CSV table of C-alpha atoms in Angstrom, one decimal:
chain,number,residue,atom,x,y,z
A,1,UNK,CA,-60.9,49.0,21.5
A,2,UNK,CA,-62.8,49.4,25.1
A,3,UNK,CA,-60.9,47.6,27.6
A,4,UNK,CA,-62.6,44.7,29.7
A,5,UNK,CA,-63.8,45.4,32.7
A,6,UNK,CA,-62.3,44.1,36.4
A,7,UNK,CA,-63.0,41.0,37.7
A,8,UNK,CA,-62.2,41.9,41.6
A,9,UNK,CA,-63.9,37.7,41.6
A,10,UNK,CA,-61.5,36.3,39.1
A,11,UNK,CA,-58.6,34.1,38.8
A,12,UNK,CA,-54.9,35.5,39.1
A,13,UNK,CA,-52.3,33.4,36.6
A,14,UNK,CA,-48.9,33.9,35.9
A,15,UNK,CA,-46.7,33.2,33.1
A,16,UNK,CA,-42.9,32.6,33.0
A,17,UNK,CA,-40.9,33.9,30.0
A,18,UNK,CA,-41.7,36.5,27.1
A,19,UNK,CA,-40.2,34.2,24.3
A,20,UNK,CA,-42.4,32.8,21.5
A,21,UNK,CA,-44.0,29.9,23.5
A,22,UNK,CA,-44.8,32.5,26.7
A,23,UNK,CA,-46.7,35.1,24.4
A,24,UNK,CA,-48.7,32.7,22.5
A,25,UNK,CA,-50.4,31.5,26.2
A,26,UNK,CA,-50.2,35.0,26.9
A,27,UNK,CA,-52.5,35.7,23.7
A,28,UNK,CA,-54.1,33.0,23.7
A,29,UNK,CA,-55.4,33.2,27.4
A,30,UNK,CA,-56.6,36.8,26.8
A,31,UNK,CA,-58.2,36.5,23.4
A,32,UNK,CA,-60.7,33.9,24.5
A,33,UNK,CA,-64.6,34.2,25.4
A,34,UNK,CA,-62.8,33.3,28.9
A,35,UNK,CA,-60.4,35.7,29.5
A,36,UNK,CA,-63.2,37.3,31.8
A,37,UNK,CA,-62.4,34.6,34.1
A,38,UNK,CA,-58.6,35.9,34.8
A,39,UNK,CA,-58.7,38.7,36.8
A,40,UNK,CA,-55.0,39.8,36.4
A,41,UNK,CA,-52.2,38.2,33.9
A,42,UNK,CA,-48.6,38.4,35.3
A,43,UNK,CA,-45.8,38.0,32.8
A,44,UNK,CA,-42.0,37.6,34.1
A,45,UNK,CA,-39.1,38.0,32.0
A,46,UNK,CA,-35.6,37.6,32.8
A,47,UNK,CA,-34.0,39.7,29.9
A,48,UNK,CA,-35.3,43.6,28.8
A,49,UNK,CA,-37.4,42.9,26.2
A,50,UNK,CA,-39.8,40.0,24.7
A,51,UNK,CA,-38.4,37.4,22.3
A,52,UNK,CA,-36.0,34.7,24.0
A,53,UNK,CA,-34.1,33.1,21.4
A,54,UNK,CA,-35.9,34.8,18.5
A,55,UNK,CA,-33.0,37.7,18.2
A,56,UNK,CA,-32.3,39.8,15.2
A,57,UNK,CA,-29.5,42.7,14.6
A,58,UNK,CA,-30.1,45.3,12.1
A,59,UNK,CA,-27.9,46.1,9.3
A,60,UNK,CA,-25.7,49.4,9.5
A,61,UNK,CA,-27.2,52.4,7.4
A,62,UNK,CA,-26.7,52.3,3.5
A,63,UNK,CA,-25.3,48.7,3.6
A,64,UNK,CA,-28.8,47.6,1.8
A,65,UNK,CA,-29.0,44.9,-1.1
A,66,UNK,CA,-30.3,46.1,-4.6
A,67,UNK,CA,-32.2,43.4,-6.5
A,68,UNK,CA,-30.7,40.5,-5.4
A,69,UNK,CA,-30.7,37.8,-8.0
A,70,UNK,CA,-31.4,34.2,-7.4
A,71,UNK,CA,-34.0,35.4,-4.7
A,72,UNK,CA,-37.3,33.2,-5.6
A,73,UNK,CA,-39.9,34.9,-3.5
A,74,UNK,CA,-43.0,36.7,-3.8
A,75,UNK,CA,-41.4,39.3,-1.5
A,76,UNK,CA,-38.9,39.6,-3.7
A,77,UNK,CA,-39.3,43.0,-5.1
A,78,UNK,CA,-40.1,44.8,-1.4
A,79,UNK,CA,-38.6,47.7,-1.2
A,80,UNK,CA,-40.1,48.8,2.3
A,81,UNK,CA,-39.0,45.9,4.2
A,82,UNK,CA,-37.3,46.8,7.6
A,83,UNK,CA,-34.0,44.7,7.6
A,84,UNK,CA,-33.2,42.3,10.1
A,85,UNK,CA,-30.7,39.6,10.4
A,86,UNK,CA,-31.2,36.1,12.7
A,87,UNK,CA,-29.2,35.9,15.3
A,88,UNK,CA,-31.2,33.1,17.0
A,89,UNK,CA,-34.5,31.2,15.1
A,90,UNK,CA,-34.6,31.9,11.7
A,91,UNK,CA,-36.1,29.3,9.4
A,92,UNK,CA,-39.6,27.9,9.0
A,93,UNK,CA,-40.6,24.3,6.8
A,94,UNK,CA,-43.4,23.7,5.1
A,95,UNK,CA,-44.8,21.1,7.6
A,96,UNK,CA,-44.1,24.4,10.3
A,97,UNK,CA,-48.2,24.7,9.4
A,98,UNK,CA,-48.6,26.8,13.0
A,99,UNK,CA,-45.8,28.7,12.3
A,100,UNK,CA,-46.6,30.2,8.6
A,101,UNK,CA,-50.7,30.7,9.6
A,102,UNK,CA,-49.1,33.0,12.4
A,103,UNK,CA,-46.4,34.9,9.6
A,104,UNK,CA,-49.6,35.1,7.1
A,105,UNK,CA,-52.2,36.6,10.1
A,106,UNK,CA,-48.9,39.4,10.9
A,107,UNK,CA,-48.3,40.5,7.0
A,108,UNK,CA,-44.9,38.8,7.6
A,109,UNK,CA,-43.5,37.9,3.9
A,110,UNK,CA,-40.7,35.0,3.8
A,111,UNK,CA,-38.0,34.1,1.6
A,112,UNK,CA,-36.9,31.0,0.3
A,113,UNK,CA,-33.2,29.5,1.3
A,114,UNK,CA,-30.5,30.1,-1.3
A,115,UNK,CA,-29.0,27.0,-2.5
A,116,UNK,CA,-28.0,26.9,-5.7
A,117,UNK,CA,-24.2,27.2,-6.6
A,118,UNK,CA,-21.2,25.4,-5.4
A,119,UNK,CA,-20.2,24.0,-2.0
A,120,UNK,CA,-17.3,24.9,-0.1
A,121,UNK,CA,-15.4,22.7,2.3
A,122,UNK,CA,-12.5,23.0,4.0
A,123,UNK,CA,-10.2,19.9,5.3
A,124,UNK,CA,-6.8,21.6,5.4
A,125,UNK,CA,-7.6,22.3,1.3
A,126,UNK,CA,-10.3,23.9,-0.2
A,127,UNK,CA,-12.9,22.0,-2.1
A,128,UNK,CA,-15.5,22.8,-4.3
A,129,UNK,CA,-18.6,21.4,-5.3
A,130,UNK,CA,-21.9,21.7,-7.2
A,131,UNK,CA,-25.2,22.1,-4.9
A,132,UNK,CA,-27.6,19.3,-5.1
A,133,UNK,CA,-31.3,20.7,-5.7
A,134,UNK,CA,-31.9,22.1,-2.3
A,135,UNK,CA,-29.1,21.3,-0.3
A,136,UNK,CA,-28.3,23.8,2.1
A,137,UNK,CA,-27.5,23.6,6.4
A,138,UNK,CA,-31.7,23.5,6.6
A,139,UNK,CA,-32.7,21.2,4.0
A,140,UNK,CA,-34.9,21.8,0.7
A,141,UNK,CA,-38.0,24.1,1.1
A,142,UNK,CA,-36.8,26.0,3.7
A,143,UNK,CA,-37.8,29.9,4.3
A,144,UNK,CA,-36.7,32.7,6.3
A,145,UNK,CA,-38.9,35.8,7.2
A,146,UNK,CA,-38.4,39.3,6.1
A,147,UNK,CA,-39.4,42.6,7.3
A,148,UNK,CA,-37.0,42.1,10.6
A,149,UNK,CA,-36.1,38.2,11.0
A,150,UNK,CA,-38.0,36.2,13.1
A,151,UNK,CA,-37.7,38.3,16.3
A,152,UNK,CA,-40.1,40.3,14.4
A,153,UNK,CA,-42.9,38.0,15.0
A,154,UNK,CA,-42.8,38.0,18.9
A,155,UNK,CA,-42.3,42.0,18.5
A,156,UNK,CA,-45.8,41.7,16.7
A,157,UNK,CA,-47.4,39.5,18.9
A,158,UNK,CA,-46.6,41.7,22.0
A,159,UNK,CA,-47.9,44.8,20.0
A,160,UNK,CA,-51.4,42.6,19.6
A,161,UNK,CA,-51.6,41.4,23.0
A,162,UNK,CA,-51.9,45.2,24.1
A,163,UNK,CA,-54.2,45.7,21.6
A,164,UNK,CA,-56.9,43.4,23.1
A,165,UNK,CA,-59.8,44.0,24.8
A,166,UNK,CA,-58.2,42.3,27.6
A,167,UNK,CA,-55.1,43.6,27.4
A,168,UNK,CA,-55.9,45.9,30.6
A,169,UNK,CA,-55.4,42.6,32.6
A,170,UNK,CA,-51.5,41.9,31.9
A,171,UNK,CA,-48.7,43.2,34.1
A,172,UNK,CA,-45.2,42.9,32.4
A,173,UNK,CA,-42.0,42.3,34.8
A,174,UNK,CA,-39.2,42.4,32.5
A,175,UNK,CA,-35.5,41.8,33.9
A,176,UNK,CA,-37.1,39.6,36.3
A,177,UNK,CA,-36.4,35.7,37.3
A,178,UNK,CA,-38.2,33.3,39.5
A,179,UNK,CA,-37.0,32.2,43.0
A,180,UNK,CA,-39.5,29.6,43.8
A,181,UNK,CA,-42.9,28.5,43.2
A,182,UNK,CA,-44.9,26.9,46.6
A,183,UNK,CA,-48.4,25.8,46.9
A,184,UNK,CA,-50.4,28.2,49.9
A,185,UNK,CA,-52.1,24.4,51.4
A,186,UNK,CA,-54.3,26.9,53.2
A,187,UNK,CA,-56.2,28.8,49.9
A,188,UNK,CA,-54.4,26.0,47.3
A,189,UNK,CA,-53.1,28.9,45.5
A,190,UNK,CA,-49.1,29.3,43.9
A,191,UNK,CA,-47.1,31.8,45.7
A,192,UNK,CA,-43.8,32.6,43.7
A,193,UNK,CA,-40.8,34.5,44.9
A,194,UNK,CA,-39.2,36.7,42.4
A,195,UNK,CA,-35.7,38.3,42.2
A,196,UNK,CA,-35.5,41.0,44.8
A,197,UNK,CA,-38.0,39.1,47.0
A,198,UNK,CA,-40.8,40.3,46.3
A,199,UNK,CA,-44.1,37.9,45.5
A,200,UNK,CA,-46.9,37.3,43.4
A,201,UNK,CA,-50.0,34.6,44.4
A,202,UNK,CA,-51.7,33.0,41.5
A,203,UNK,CA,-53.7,30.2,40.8
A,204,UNK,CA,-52.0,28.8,37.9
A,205,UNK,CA,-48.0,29.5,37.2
A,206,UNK,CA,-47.2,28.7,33.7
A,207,UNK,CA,-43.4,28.4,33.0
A,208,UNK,CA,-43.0,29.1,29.5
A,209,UNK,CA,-38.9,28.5,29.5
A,210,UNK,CA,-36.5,26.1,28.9
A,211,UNK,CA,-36.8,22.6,31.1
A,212,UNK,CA,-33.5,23.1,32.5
A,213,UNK,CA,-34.4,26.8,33.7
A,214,UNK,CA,-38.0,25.3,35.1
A,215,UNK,CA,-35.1,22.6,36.9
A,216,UNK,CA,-33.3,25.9,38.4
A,217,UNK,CA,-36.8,26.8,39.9
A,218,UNK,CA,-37.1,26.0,43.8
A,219,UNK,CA,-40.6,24.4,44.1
A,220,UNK,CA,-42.7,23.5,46.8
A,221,UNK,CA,-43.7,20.3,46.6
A,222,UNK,CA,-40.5,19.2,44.8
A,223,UNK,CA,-40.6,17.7,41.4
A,224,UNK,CA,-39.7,13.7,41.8
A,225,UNK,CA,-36.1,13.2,41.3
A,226,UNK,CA,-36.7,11.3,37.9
A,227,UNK,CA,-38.6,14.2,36.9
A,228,UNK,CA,-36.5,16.6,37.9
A,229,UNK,CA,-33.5,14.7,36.4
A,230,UNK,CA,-35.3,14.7,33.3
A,231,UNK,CA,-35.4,18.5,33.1
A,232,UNK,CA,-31.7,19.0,34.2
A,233,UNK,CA,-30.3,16.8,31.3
A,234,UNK,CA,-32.4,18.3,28.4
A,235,UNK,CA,-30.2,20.5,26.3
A,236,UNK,CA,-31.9,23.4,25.5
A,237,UNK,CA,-32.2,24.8,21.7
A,238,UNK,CA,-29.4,26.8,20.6
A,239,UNK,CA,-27.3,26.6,23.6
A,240,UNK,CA,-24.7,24.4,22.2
A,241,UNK,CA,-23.6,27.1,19.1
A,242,UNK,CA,-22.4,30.6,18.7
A,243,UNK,CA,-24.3,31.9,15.9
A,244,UNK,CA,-23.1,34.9,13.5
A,245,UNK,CA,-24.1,37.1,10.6
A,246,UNK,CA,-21.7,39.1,8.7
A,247,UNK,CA,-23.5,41.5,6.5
A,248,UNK,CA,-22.0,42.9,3.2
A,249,UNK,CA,-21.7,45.7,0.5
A,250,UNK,CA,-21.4,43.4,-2.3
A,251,UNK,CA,-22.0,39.5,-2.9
A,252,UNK,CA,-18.5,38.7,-3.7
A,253,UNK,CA,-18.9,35.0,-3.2
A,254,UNK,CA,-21.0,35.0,-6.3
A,255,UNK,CA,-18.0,35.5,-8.3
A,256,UNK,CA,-16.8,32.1,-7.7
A,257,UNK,CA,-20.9,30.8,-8.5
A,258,UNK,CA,-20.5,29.9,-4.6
A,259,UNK,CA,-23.8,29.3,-2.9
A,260,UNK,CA,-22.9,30.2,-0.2
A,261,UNK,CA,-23.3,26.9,1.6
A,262,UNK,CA,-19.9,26.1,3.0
A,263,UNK,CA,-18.6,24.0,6.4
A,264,UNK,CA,-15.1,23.2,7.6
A,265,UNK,CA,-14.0,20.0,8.7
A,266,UNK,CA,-11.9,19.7,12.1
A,267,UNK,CA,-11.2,17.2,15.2
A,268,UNK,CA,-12.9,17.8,18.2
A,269,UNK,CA,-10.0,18.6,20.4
A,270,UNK,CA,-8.9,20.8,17.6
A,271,UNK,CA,-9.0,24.5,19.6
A,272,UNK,CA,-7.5,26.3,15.7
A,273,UNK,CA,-11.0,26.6,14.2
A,274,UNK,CA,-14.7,27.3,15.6
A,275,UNK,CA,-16.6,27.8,12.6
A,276,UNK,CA,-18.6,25.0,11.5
A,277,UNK,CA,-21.3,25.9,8.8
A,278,UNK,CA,-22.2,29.1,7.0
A,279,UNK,CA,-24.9,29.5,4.7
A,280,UNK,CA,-26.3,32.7,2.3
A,281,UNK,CA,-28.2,35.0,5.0
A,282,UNK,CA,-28.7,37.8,2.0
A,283,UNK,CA,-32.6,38.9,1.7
A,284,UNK,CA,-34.2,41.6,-0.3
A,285,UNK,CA,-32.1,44.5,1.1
A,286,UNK,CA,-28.7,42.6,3.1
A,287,UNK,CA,-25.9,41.0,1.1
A,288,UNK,CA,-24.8,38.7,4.6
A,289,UNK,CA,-23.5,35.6,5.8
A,290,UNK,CA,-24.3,33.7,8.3
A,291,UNK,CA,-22.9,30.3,10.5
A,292,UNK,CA,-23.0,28.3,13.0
A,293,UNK,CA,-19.7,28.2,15.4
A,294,UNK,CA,-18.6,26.1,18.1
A,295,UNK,CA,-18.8,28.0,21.2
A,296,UNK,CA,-14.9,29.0,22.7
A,297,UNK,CA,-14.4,26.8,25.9
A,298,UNK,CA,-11.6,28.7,27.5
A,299,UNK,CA,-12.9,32.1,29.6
A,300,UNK,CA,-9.6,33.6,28.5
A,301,UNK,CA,-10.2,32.7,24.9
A,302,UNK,CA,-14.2,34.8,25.3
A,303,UNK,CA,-12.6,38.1,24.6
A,304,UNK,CA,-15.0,39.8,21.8
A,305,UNK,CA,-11.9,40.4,19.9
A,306,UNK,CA,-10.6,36.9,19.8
A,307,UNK,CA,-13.9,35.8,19.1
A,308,UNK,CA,-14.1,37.8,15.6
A,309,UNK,CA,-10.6,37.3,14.7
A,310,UNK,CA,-11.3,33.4,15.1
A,311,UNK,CA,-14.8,33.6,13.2
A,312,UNK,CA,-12.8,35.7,10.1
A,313,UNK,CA,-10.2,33.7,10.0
A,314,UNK,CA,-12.7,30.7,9.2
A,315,UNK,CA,-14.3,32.8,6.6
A,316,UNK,CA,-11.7,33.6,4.9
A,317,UNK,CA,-10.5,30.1,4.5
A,318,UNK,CA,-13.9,29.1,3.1
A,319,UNK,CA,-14.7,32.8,0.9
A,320,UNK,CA,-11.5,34.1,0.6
A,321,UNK,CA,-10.0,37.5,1.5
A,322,UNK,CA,-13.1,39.8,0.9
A,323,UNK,CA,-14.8,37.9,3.6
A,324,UNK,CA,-13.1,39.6,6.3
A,325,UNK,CA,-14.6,43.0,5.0
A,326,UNK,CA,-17.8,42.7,6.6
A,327,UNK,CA,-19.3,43.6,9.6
A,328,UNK,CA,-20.2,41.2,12.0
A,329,UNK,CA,-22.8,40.4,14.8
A,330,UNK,CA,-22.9,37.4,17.1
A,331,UNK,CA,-24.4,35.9,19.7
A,332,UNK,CA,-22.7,32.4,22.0
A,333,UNK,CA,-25.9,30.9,23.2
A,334,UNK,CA,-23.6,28.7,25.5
A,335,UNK,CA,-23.1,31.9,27.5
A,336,UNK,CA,-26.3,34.4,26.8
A,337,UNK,CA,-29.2,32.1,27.6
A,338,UNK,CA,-31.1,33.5,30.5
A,339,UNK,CA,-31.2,31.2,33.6
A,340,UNK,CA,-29.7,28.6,31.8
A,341,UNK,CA,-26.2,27.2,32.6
A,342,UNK,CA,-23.7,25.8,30.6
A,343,UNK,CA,-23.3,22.4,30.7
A,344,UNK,CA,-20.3,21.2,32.4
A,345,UNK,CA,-17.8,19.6,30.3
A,346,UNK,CA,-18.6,16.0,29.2
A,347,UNK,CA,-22.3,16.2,30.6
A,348,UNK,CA,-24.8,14.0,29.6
A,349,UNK,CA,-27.6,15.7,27.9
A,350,UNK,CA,-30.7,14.3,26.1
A,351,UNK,CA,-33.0,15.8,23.3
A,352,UNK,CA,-35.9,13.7,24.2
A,353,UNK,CA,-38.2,16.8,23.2
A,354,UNK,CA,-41.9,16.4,23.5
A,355,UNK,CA,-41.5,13.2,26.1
A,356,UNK,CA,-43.8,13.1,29.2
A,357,UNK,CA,-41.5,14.2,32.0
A,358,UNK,CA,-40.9,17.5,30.2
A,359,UNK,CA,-44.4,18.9,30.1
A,360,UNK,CA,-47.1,17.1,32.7
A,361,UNK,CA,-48.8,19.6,35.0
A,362,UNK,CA,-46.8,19.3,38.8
A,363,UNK,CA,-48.5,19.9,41.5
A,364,UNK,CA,-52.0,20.7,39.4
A,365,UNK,CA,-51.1,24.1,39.6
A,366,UNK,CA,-47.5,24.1,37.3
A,367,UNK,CA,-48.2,23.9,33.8
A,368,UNK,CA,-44.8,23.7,31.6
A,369,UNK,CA,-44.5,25.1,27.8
A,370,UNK,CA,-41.5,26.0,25.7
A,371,UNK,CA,-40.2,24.5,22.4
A,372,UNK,CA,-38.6,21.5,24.3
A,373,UNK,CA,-41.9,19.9,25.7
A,374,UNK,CA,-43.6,19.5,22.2
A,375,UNK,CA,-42.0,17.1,19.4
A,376,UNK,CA,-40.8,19.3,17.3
A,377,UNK,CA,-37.4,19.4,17.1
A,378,UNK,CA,-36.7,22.4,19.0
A,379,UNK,CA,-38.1,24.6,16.3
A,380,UNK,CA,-40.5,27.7,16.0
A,381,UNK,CA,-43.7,25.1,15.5
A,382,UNK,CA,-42.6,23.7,18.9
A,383,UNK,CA,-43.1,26.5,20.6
A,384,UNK,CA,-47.0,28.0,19.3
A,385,UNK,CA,-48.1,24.1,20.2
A,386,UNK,CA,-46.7,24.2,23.5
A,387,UNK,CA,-47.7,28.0,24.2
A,388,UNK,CA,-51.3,27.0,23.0
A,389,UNK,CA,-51.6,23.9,25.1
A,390,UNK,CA,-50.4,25.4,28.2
A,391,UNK,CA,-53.0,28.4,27.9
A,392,UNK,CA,-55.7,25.5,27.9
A,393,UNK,CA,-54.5,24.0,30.5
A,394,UNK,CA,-54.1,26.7,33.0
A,395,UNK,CA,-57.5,27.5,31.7
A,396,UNK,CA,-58.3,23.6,32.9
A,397,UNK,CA,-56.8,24.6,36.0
A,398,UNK,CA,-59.5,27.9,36.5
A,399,UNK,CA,-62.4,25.7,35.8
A,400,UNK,CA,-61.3,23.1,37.7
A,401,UNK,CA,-61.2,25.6,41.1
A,402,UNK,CA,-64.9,27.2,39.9
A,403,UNK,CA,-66.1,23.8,40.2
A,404,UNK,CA,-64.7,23.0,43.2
A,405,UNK,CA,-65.7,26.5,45.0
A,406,UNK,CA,-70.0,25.5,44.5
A,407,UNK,CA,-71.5,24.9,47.8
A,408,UNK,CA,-73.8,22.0,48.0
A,409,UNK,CA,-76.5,23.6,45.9
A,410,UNK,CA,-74.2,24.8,43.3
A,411,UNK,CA,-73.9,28.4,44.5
A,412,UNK,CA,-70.5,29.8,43.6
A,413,UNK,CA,-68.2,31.2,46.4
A,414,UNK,CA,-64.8,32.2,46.7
């Protein structure tokens, strides 16, 4: 496709974080009868690559499923799917209606949650019980996608942004933060400082990350304190679990007519057991399991050693012995969210998502986005929403200085 050509007279925007949320503004900014307004498109990312907290490993060679059974999916007999396991986002509802129109545009196939079988729990004993119709860690009618896990899908959307017309506009800074973001009172324009001090000027800065990584932002005017308070305190998605997938060459836990489904049952002070809930994470070519464990609190306790001897020894309580013979990925969102601290111990922390003080446009030039500022717990859906209604308003933001830049008989000057 020709590329668009410059716009030496048009607006400069920037947009903060290559996750899901920042490349749906990103797209949706550039694939617009408008775009010819934006003369360049500045996109900073603090980590290597697009995605955020969409992450996916891939299996090792020859560890591939054949056939599955109990796999109820019209993808179910794809035998060219590129393997992926969730590391980070992973399943999609049917209310997600945002989140399967973008899987169905891509060619992305999903596959329904396993859930049928029995239960596992561990108390100190093992107990086993038959599945209720769709019970399972995300609730009935849930799906996952295939072809490479979610992380795929922002993979995808990057590859389409550089196929538009547009495209020619974007500039990608990748293992990049933000300093600080300050109004220029003499041209009204944002100036942001970036790691290694270096700046950009733009008219609109779109911060496309999680509220309490916008918080860590120095800006110029300051947010109000009950604003800024607001962003601070909101516990960001994910960043309160370690989440694993241990992938297989067999699905032994079938042998006990196990769903998969399983949890273990401790105190809160009790430091002998992390793991919390594990669930069937097999698709058309994996055998895997995957769970949700409670981040390790002590440094010394971190070690990537400890870690997997901890997370096996849970396994093995809830699956038995074969459980320890797979291999296993992980990732501690507590410690590998970019820009985003832990929260000290016993800190207050709200998930108030979607409310007002997460999201209003600061300054008229700071427009905020990310899964957290839309009601949505958190999920996928949240972040499309936000990533579409922060494009318009930096959009609102363009049009707003054209308007104000006519001289008294409408002529346009800059």
């Amino acid at each position: 496709m020709p590329k668009a050509p410059p716009n030496p007279d048009g607006f400069d925007c920037i947009v903060v974080g290559a996750g899901l949320s920042g490349l749906v503004c990103v797209k949706a900014l550039l694939d617009s009868p408008s775009a010819a307004r934006i003369r360049s498109l500045h996109v900073i990312e603090a980590s290597e690559d697009v995605g955020g907290r969409l992450k996916s490993c891939e299996p090792p060679a020859g560890v591939r499923a054949t056939n599955p059974s109990g796999m109820r999916s019209r993808a179910h007999t794809l035998s060219t799917a590129k393997p992926g396991i969730d590391l980070g986002a992973a399943w999609s509802w049917s209310s997600d209606k945002n989140v399967r129109k973008l899987a169905r545009d891509m060619d992305i196939d999903t596959l329904e949650q396993p859930w049928e079988g029995k239960i596992v729990m561990y108390d100190g004993r093992r107990i086993l019980r038959d599945a209720r119709f769709g019970e399972s860690p995300s609730g009935g009618g849930s799906v996952r996608f295939l072809d490479g896990g979610a992380a795929q899908i922002c993979k995808k959307l990057k590859s389409e942004i550089e196929d538009l017309r547009a495209s020619n506009k974007i500039v990608w800074h990748f293992n990049t933060s933000v300093e600080a973001v300050g109004v220029i009172p003499e041209t009204d324009e944002m100036v942001v400082l970036l790691s290694g001090d270096s700046t950009l000027t733009s008219l609109a800065v779109v911060l496309c990350c999680p509220p309490a990584a916008a918080a860590k932002i120095e800006m110029h005017p300051p947010l109000p304190e009950q604003r800024l308070q607001a962003l601070q305190s909101c516990q960001t998605w994910m960043s309160s679990v370690l989440k694993f997938s241990c992938i297989y060459e067999e699905r032994f836990w079938e042998d006990e007519e196990l769903s998969g489904f399983g949890s273990l049952q401790f105190d809160e002070d009790d430091d002998t057991h992390i793991v919390e809930t594990i669930w069937d994470n097999t698709d058309c070519q994996t055998f895997a399991i995957a769970g949700f464990a409670r981040p390790v609190k002590e440094d010394d306790d971190c070690e990537d050693g400890k870690v997997r001897k901890r997370i096996f020894d849970d396994l093995e309580l809830l699956l038995g012995e074969k459980a320890r013979s797979g291999r296993l990925d992980y990732i501690d969102w507590s410690r590998d969210m970019f820009n985003v601290d832990r929260p000290e111990e016993g800190a207050r922390q709200h998930r108030e998502y979607g409310h007002a003080l997460l999201k209003q446009v600061h300054a008229r030039r700071i427009v905020f986005a990310g899964t957290e500022t839309e009601s949505e717990s958190g999920h996928m859906e949240g972040a499309i929403i936000s990533g579409r209604r922060a494009a318009n308003e930096a959009y609102q933001i363009m049009l707003g200085r054209r308007q104000s830049n006519k001289d008294s008989l409408g002529n346009q000057y800059m």
